[in-house]
Amino acid sequence: MYRVRLPVFEGPLDLLLYFIRRDELDIYDIPVARIADEFLAYVRLMEELDLDGVGDFLYLAAVLLHIKAQMLLPRPPAPSDDEMEPVDPRQELVERLLNYLRYKEAAGRLEAQAEARQQLYTRGVAAGVGDEGGEQGPPPLAPVSLFELLDALRRVLERRAEPPAHTVRREIYSVEAQMHYVEAQLQDGRARPFGVLVSGRSRGFVIATFLAVLELARQGRVWIRLLDGREDFLVEACEATTLEEADVAA
Amino acid sequence: MSQPERNGTAATPLMQGIEALLFVADAPLSDEELATLWERAYGTRPSREEITGAIEALNRVYEETGRVFRIHRWGGGYRLATVAFVSPLLQYYKQQETKLSQTLLETLAIIAYRQPITKPEIDHIRGVNSDYALRRLQELELIEVKGRSDTIGRPLLYGTTPRFLEHFGLNSLDDLPELPELQQLLESPEIQHEHLRLLYSLDSEQNEASE
Amino acid sequence: MSQPERNGTAATPLMQGIEALLFVADAPLSDEELATLWERAYGTRPSREEITGAIEALNRVYEETGRVFRIHRWGGGYRLATVAFVSPLLQYYKQQETKLSQTLLETLAIIAYRQPITKPEIDHIRGVNSDYALRRLQELELIEVKGRSDTIGRPLLYGTTPRFLEHFGLNSLDDLPELPELQQLLESPEIQHEHLRLLYSLDSEQNEASE
């Protein structure tokens, strides 16, 4: 039995980067065959759980399988002298990963920039002499027509008509409520198998609880330990967090 | 314990702290509140006399160095406000018109057609959190709180104001043009279901979780 | 023609006017806007140099007299904001804007560096559908639609807003931190480590130690 902290992945590229980092792989020499299988296992789990956004992951899984197949094919006959080296089928994927890393890095720098800026506070609602007591009226508005109002509404409606590509799954059970449920169950400090937390519950309950556990793990509030055979996993509170503290953190 | 360091000749740390708090505040702060905020940050509680003294000193420095604001005592608290002689200039600033952004227009349209309506319902229709838009629209006095829903959690109900009618040249809400697509959407089973979910989900979650 | 009278030794009327306008403004004001407002109130139009000079003089006086705010140039305009050393005190009083999630930051970074950019391009870089992030960023008025691409389907083009610049304390897009070069990313183990830490907010020690 070994302990992992299970990150919640933003997208398929993050999952791939996670594998690369976890196994300390050379990004220019990714063992695609192995990674593809593991990636697919993850996608199957997502499908099983009916997690949202699985389509994005499926697409990359297909790309990986395609590369795997290409790498298994016998090499074409040696190229004549004037031809270039055959292109590594992984090249495009690697370039994409690296490009993504650049923006991840840029996002981190932007975040630092925002943090510095947040140290500087701008003014609240300003007051002038004579504002004492009496409320200030609202600022004047630029003219806007009823037509523009309707137009705005139509845009909302149009947006809704688009196929919901990446919407948050709506269930009767909210992830937030299930986070409270999980933390309440773990309050005594004992680890519990996930199966026990959800035994006899509806599908909606299981999914929302699973998502809640992932979120708690991401926030570092619970540990997840895989059980041998990987058929279930143990969930354990990280430290003695009371529900009150959890509320504050939420 | 780190207090604001002494910076320049005229300002003590307490003066600087009070100035900073009054600068960012959007309502008067009482001696009590100033003392408590200071205590929370630095562990010592300034007396009422120290606070009064610091405020007098600040106003003196503002006067001497030509600042265009003073600290006033209004409604039992202190507030920074501009001096009268700059008001002709400020008037021109305040007359600048605020243009409603797309976000605000969308939120306003939903409220106009669906009032009274709760924030979760607006969020659901727009697919995003409407906190900011609701706050802005209230500041602009285009919407207001009309009461609370009777449902669980008793969320606030929003509706439009007389200023809204005036601004769009409407006599009453009955003059809003009909929008068949909207009616369709609102009556769709999905929205009805969501409406019910928002009203009753908390209840069923609590029941389930406490089983 | 009545201008703000000279008050104290350190402040000119223009300095006082600018201070007053920046004091009441709730968004950065450009040289242009400052000049226009002044012109409307007093009939003469100060030059850009006069405005820049007045702002420099104000910041100098603030520094010398221990004021806890300075004038910053953000998003092409001027804005008053407190100095960093008072933030421990202010955080008890005022909630700063919520931090952006990793998803939003990533999407915003791509838009900031690649603008104008279409949703399909963003989706491709991130490997996921960015519908939600784009809508949320528009809601926060950090990005906006800049037009349509000429390519098939004429997808919308997104870019950042002036509010984006202000949120990150930048004067213009030229002030964006440089986009890291790939070579640099790959060769510096420190950056790799730092980057991965940001990526997963995993405590790597914990992770390794627990195996």
mmCIF file with all atom_site columns, C-alpha atoms in Angstrom, chain A residues 100-230:
data_model
loop_
_atom_site.group_PDB
_atom_site.id
_atom_site.type_symbol
_atom_site.label_atom_id
_atom_site.label_alt_id
_atom_site.label_comp_id
_atom_site.label_asym_id
_atom_site.label_entity_id
_atom_site.label_seq_id
_atom_site.pdbx_PDB_ins_code
_atom_site.Cartn_x
_atom_site.Cartn_y
_atom_site.Cartn_z
_atom_site.occupancy
_atom_site.B_iso_or_equiv
_atom_site.pdbx_formal_charge
_atom_site.auth_seq_id
_atom_site.auth_comp_id
_atom_site.auth_asym_id
_atom_site.auth_atom_id
_atom_site.pdbx_PDB_model_num
ATOM 1   C CA . TYR A 1 100 ? 1.470   24.537 -22.700 1.00 0.00 ? 100 TYR A CA 1
ATOM 2   C CA . LEU A 1 101 ? 4.177   24.585 -20.031 1.00 0.00 ? 101 LEU A CA 1
ATOM 3   C CA . ARG A 1 102 ? 5.212   28.033 -21.164 1.00 0.00 ? 102 ARG A CA 1
ATOM 4   C CA . TYR A 1 103 ? 1.769   29.432 -20.549 1.00 0.00 ? 103 TYR A CA 1
ATOM 5   C CA . LYS A 1 104 ? 1.520   27.602 -17.241 1.00 0.00 ? 104 LYS A CA 1
ATOM 6   C CA . GLU A 1 105 ? 4.744   29.303 -16.238 1.00 0.00 ? 105 GLU A CA 1
ATOM 7   C CA . ALA A 1 106 ? 3.444   32.632 -17.512 1.00 0.00 ? 106 ALA A CA 1
ATOM 8   C CA . ALA A 1 107 ? 0.273   32.148 -15.465 1.00 0.00 ? 107 ALA A CA 1
ATOM 9   C CA . GLY A 1 108 ? 2.437   31.666 -12.373 1.00 0.00 ? 108 GLY A CA 1
ATOM 10  C CA . ARG A 1 109 ? 4.300   34.886 -13.065 1.00 0.00 ? 109 ARG A CA 1
ATOM 11  C CA . LEU A 1 110 ? 1.051   36.735 -13.605 1.00 0.00 ? 110 LEU A CA 1
ATOM 12  C CA . GLU A 1 111 ? -0.207  35.384 -10.322 1.00 0.00 ? 111 GLU A CA 1
ATOM 13  C CA . ALA A 1 112 ? 2.853   36.745 -8.526  1.00 0.00 ? 112 ALA A CA 1
ATOM 14  C CA . GLN A 1 113 ? 2.291   40.063 -10.239 1.00 0.00 ? 113 GLN A CA 1
ATOM 15  C CA . ALA A 1 114 ? -1.327  40.128 -9.065  1.00 0.00 ? 114 ALA A CA 1
ATOM 16  C CA . GLU A 1 115 ? -0.286  39.277 -5.525  1.00 0.00 ? 115 GLU A CA 1
ATOM 17  C CA . ALA A 1 116 ? 2.069   42.247 -5.395  1.00 0.00 ? 116 ALA A CA 1
ATOM 18  C CA . ARG A 1 117 ? -0.646  44.466 -6.791  1.00 0.00 ? 117 ARG A CA 1
ATOM 19  C CA . GLN A 1 118 ? -3.143  43.233 -4.195  1.00 0.00 ? 118 GLN A CA 1
ATOM 20  C CA . GLN A 1 119 ? -0.937  44.689 -1.480  1.00 0.00 ? 119 GLN A CA 1
ATOM 21  C CA . LEU A 1 120 ? -1.883  48.128 -2.747  1.00 0.00 ? 120 LEU A CA 1
ATOM 22  C CA . TYR A 1 121 ? -5.415  49.116 -1.877  1.00 0.00 ? 121 TYR A CA 1
ATOM 23  C CA . THR A 1 122 ? -7.410  51.598 -3.887  1.00 0.00 ? 122 THR A CA 1
ATOM 24  C CA . ARG A 1 123 ? -10.086 53.807 -2.472  1.00 0.00 ? 123 ARG A CA 1
ATOM 25  C CA . GLY A 1 124 ? -13.508 52.793 -1.285  1.00 0.00 ? 124 GLY A CA 1
ATOM 26  C CA . VAL A 1 125 ? -16.498 54.910 -2.241  1.00 0.00 ? 125 VAL A CA 1
ATOM 27  C CA . ALA A 1 126 ? -15.223 58.482 -2.103  1.00 0.00 ? 126 ALA A CA 1
ATOM 28  C CA . ALA A 1 127 ? -16.931 61.200 -0.119  1.00 0.00 ? 127 ALA A CA 1
ATOM 29  C CA . GLY A 1 128 ? -17.026 64.933 -0.717  1.00 0.00 ? 128 GLY A CA 1
ATOM 30  C CA . VAL A 1 129 ? -17.862 67.782 1.564   1.00 0.00 ? 129 VAL A CA 1
ATOM 31  C CA . GLY A 1 130 ? -21.624 67.999 1.899   1.00 0.00 ? 130 GLY A CA 1
ATOM 32  C CA . ASP A 1 131 ? -22.084 64.243 1.607   1.00 0.00 ? 131 ASP A CA 1
ATOM 33  C CA . GLU A 1 132 ? -22.645 64.089 5.330   1.00 0.00 ? 132 GLU A CA 1
ATOM 34  C CA . GLY A 1 133 ? -25.853 62.307 6.131   1.00 0.00 ? 133 GLY A CA 1
ATOM 35  C CA . GLY A 1 134 ? -27.525 62.600 2.750   1.00 0.00 ? 134 GLY A CA 1
ATOM 36  C CA . GLU A 1 135 ? -27.025 59.666 0.390   1.00 0.00 ? 135 GLU A CA 1
ATOM 37  C CA . GLN A 1 136 ? -25.113 60.302 -2.783  1.00 0.00 ? 136 GLN A CA 1
ATOM 38  C CA . GLY A 1 137 ? -27.254 59.685 -5.844  1.00 0.00 ? 137 GLY A CA 1
ATOM 39  C CA . PRO A 1 138 ? -26.194 57.031 -8.308  1.00 0.00 ? 138 PRO A CA 1
ATOM 40  C CA . PRO A 1 139 ? -23.897 58.099 -11.146 1.00 0.00 ? 139 PRO A CA 1
ATOM 41  C CA . PRO A 1 140 ? -25.581 59.177 -14.378 1.00 0.00 ? 140 PRO A CA 1
ATOM 42  C CA . LEU A 1 141 ? -25.953 56.515 -17.044 1.00 0.00 ? 141 LEU A CA 1
ATOM 43  C CA . ALA A 1 142 ? -25.109 56.696 -20.704 1.00 0.00 ? 142 ALA A CA 1
ATOM 44  C CA . PRO A 1 143 ? -28.277 56.326 -22.748 1.00 0.00 ? 143 PRO A CA 1
ATOM 45  C CA . VAL A 1 144 ? -29.119 52.745 -23.619 1.00 0.00 ? 144 VAL A CA 1
ATOM 46  C CA . SER A 1 145 ? -32.097 51.564 -25.607 1.00 0.00 ? 145 SER A CA 1
ATOM 47  C CA . LEU A 1 146 ? -34.593 48.867 -24.868 1.00 0.00 ? 146 LEU A CA 1
ATOM 48  C CA . PHE A 1 147 ? -33.365 47.217 -28.027 1.00 0.00 ? 147 PHE A CA 1
ATOM 49  C CA . GLU A 1 148 ? -29.912 46.807 -26.497 1.00 0.00 ? 148 GLU A CA 1
ATOM 50  C CA . LEU A 1 149 ? -31.462 45.267 -23.419 1.00 0.00 ? 149 LEU A CA 1
ATOM 51  C CA . LEU A 1 150 ? -33.344 42.735 -25.505 1.00 0.00 ? 150 LEU A CA 1
ATOM 52  C CA . ASP A 1 151 ? -30.259 42.052 -27.521 1.00 0.00 ? 151 ASP A CA 1
ATOM 53  C CA . ALA A 1 152 ? -28.360 41.216 -24.368 1.00 0.00 ? 152 ALA A CA 1
ATOM 54  C CA . LEU A 1 153 ? -31.073 38.819 -23.336 1.00 0.00 ? 153 LEU A CA 1
ATOM 55  C CA . ARG A 1 154 ? -31.056 37.115 -26.719 1.00 0.00 ? 154 ARG A CA 1
ATOM 56  C CA . ARG A 1 155 ? -27.361 36.544 -26.353 1.00 0.00 ? 155 ARG A CA 1
ATOM 57  C CA . VAL A 1 156 ? -27.891 34.766 -23.047 1.00 0.00 ? 156 VAL A CA 1
ATOM 58  C CA . LEU A 1 157 ? -30.517 32.584 -24.662 1.00 0.00 ? 157 LEU A CA 1
ATOM 59  C CA . GLU A 1 158 ? -28.320 31.809 -27.669 1.00 0.00 ? 158 GLU A CA 1
ATOM 60  C CA . ARG A 1 159 ? -25.524 30.809 -25.383 1.00 0.00 ? 159 ARG A CA 1
ATOM 61  C CA . ARG A 1 160 ? -27.799 28.418 -23.591 1.00 0.00 ? 160 ARG A CA 1
ATOM 62  C CA . ALA A 1 161 ? -28.796 26.825 -26.881 1.00 0.00 ? 161 ALA A CA 1
ATOM 63  C CA . GLU A 1 162 ? -25.195 25.803 -27.579 1.00 0.00 ? 162 GLU A CA 1
ATOM 64  C CA . PRO A 1 163 ? -24.458 22.203 -26.697 1.00 0.00 ? 163 PRO A CA 1
ATOM 65  C CA . PRO A 1 164 ? -23.236 22.142 -23.117 1.00 0.00 ? 164 PRO A CA 1
ATOM 66  C CA . ALA A 1 165 ? -19.645 21.222 -23.819 1.00 0.00 ? 165 ALA A CA 1
ATOM 67  C CA . HIS A 1 166 ? -18.007 21.597 -20.469 1.00 0.00 ? 166 HIS A CA 1
ATOM 68  C CA . THR A 1 167 ? -20.720 22.538 -18.051 1.00 0.00 ? 167 THR A CA 1
ATOM 69  C CA . VAL A 1 168 ? -20.566 21.609 -14.447 1.00 0.00 ? 168 VAL A CA 1
ATOM 70  C CA . ARG A 1 169 ? -22.524 18.483 -13.806 1.00 0.00 ? 169 ARG A CA 1
ATOM 71  C CA . ARG A 1 170 ? -25.696 19.196 -11.939 1.00 0.00 ? 170 ARG A CA 1
ATOM 72  C CA . GLU A 1 171 ? -26.831 16.672 -9.433  1.00 0.00 ? 171 GLU A CA 1
ATOM 73  C CA . ILE A 1 172 ? -29.163 16.789 -6.542  1.00 0.00 ? 172 ILE A CA 1
ATOM 74  C CA . TYR A 1 173 ? -26.067 16.349 -4.433  1.00 0.00 ? 173 TYR A CA 1
ATOM 75  C CA . SER A 1 174 ? -23.691 19.266 -4.453  1.00 0.00 ? 174 SER A CA 1
ATOM 76  C CA . VAL A 1 175 ? -19.971 18.668 -4.153  1.00 0.00 ? 175 VAL A CA 1
ATOM 77  C CA . GLU A 1 176 ? -19.847 21.257 -1.429  1.00 0.00 ? 176 GLU A CA 1
ATOM 78  C CA . ALA A 1 177 ? -22.418 19.485 0.699   1.00 0.00 ? 177 ALA A CA 1
ATOM 79  C CA . GLN A 1 178 ? -20.614 16.184 0.152   1.00 0.00 ? 178 GLN A CA 1
ATOM 80  C CA . MET A 1 179 ? -17.339 17.738 1.284   1.00 0.00 ? 179 MET A CA 1
ATOM 81  C CA . HIS A 1 180 ? -19.014 18.483 4.581   1.00 0.00 ? 180 HIS A CA 1
ATOM 82  C CA . TYR A 1 181 ? -20.424 14.972 4.648   1.00 0.00 ? 181 TYR A CA 1
ATOM 83  C CA . VAL A 1 182 ? -16.981 13.394 4.061   1.00 0.00 ? 182 VAL A CA 1
ATOM 84  C CA . GLU A 1 183 ? -15.288 15.575 6.652   1.00 0.00 ? 183 GLU A CA 1
ATOM 85  C CA . ALA A 1 184 ? -17.991 14.777 9.187   1.00 0.00 ? 184 ALA A CA 1
ATOM 86  C CA . GLN A 1 185 ? -17.474 11.060 8.550   1.00 0.00 ? 185 GLN A CA 1
ATOM 87  C CA . LEU A 1 186 ? -13.703 11.379 9.052   1.00 0.00 ? 186 LEU A CA 1
ATOM 88  C CA . GLN A 1 187 ? -13.882 13.563 12.111  1.00 0.00 ? 187 GLN A CA 1
ATOM 89  C CA . ASP A 1 188 ? -12.733 10.825 14.495  1.00 0.00 ? 188 ASP A CA 1
ATOM 90  C CA . GLY A 1 189 ? -9.412  10.660 12.636  1.00 0.00 ? 189 GLY A CA 1
ATOM 91  C CA . ARG A 1 190 ? -9.894  7.133  11.368  1.00 0.00 ? 190 ARG A CA 1
ATOM 92  C CA . ALA A 1 191 ? -9.364  6.283  7.718   1.00 0.00 ? 191 ALA A CA 1
ATOM 93  C CA . ARG A 1 192 ? -12.359 4.889  5.865   1.00 0.00 ? 192 ARG A CA 1
ATOM 94  C CA . PRO A 1 193 ? -12.573 3.072  2.550   1.00 0.00 ? 193 PRO A CA 1
ATOM 95  C CA . PHE A 1 194 ? -14.402 5.104  -0.050  1.00 0.00 ? 194 PHE A CA 1
ATOM 96  C CA . GLY A 1 195 ? -16.760 2.167  -0.590  1.00 0.00 ? 195 GLY A CA 1
ATOM 97  C CA . VAL A 1 196 ? -17.911 2.419  3.009   1.00 0.00 ? 196 VAL A CA 1
ATOM 98  C CA . LEU A 1 197 ? -18.518 6.160  2.715   1.00 0.00 ? 197 LEU A CA 1
ATOM 99  C CA . VAL A 1 198 ? -20.917 5.594  -0.156  1.00 0.00 ? 198 VAL A CA 1
ATOM 100 C CA . SER A 1 199 ? -22.239 2.081  0.392   1.00 0.00 ? 199 SER A CA 1
ATOM 101 C CA . GLY A 1 200 ? -25.864 1.637  -0.513  1.00 0.00 ? 200 GLY A CA 1
ATOM 102 C CA . ARG A 1 201 ? -26.106 5.172  -1.894  1.00 0.00 ? 201 ARG A CA 1
ATOM 103 C CA . SER A 1 202 ? -27.459 6.346  -5.208  1.00 0.00 ? 202 SER A CA 1
ATOM 104 C CA . ARG A 1 203 ? -25.256 6.916  -8.227  1.00 0.00 ? 203 ARG A CA 1
ATOM 105 C CA . GLY A 1 204 ? -25.596 10.684 -7.839  1.00 0.00 ? 204 GLY A CA 1
ATOM 106 C CA . PHE A 1 205 ? -24.472 10.472 -4.248  1.00 0.00 ? 205 PHE A CA 1
ATOM 107 C CA . VAL A 1 206 ? -21.429 8.353  -5.161  1.00 0.00 ? 206 VAL A CA 1
ATOM 108 C CA . ILE A 1 207 ? -20.328 10.719 -7.914  1.00 0.00 ? 207 ILE A CA 1
ATOM 109 C CA . ALA A 1 208 ? -20.754 13.858 -5.856  1.00 0.00 ? 208 ALA A CA 1
ATOM 110 C CA . THR A 1 209 ? -18.925 12.245 -2.949  1.00 0.00 ? 209 THR A CA 1
ATOM 111 C CA . PHE A 1 210 ? -16.077 11.131 -5.179  1.00 0.00 ? 210 PHE A CA 1
ATOM 112 C CA . LEU A 1 211 ? -15.712 14.649 -6.535  1.00 0.00 ? 211 LEU A CA 1
ATOM 113 C CA . ALA A 1 212 ? -15.841 15.971 -2.991  1.00 0.00 ? 212 ALA A CA 1
ATOM 114 C CA . VAL A 1 213 ? -13.000 13.639 -1.975  1.00 0.00 ? 213 VAL A CA 1
ATOM 115 C CA . LEU A 1 214 ? -10.925 14.774 -4.965  1.00 0.00 ? 214 LEU A CA 1
ATOM 116 C CA . GLU A 1 215 ? -11.507 18.384 -4.059  1.00 0.00 ? 215 GLU A CA 1
ATOM 117 C CA . LEU A 1 216 ? -10.615 17.770 -0.411  1.00 0.00 ? 216 LEU A CA 1
ATOM 118 C CA . ALA A 1 217 ? -7.459  15.985 -1.530  1.00 0.00 ? 217 ALA A CA 1
ATOM 119 C CA . ARG A 1 218 ? -6.558  18.877 -3.789  1.00 0.00 ? 218 ARG A CA 1
ATOM 120 C CA . GLN A 1 219 ? -6.972  21.283 -0.904  1.00 0.00 ? 219 GLN A CA 1
ATOM 121 C CA . GLY A 1 220 ? -4.778  19.058 1.227   1.00 0.00 ? 220 GLY A CA 1
ATOM 122 C CA . ARG A 1 221 ? -7.546  18.323 3.693   1.00 0.00 ? 221 ARG A CA 1
ATOM 123 C CA . VAL A 1 222 ? -7.632  14.557 3.197   1.00 0.00 ? 222 VAL A CA 1
ATOM 124 C CA . TRP A 1 223 ? -5.189  11.864 2.187   1.00 0.00 ? 223 TRP A CA 1
ATOM 125 C CA . ILE A 1 224 ? -6.057  9.183  -0.266  1.00 0.00 ? 224 ILE A CA 1
ATOM 126 C CA . ARG A 1 225 ? -4.346  5.804  -0.001  1.00 0.00 ? 225 ARG A CA 1
ATOM 127 C CA . LEU A 1 226 ? -4.807  3.225  -2.695  1.00 0.00 ? 226 LEU A CA 1
ATOM 128 C CA . LEU A 1 227 ? -5.666  -0.231 -1.401  1.00 0.00 ? 227 LEU A CA 1
ATOM 129 C CA . ASP A 1 228 ? -3.935  -3.238 -2.873  1.00 0.00 ? 228 ASP A CA 1
ATOM 130 C CA . GLY A 1 229 ? -5.641  -4.357 -6.031  1.00 0.00 ? 229 GLY A CA 1
ATOM 131 C CA . ARG A 1 230 ? -6.807  -0.779 -6.451  1.00 0.00 ? 230 ARG A CA 1
#
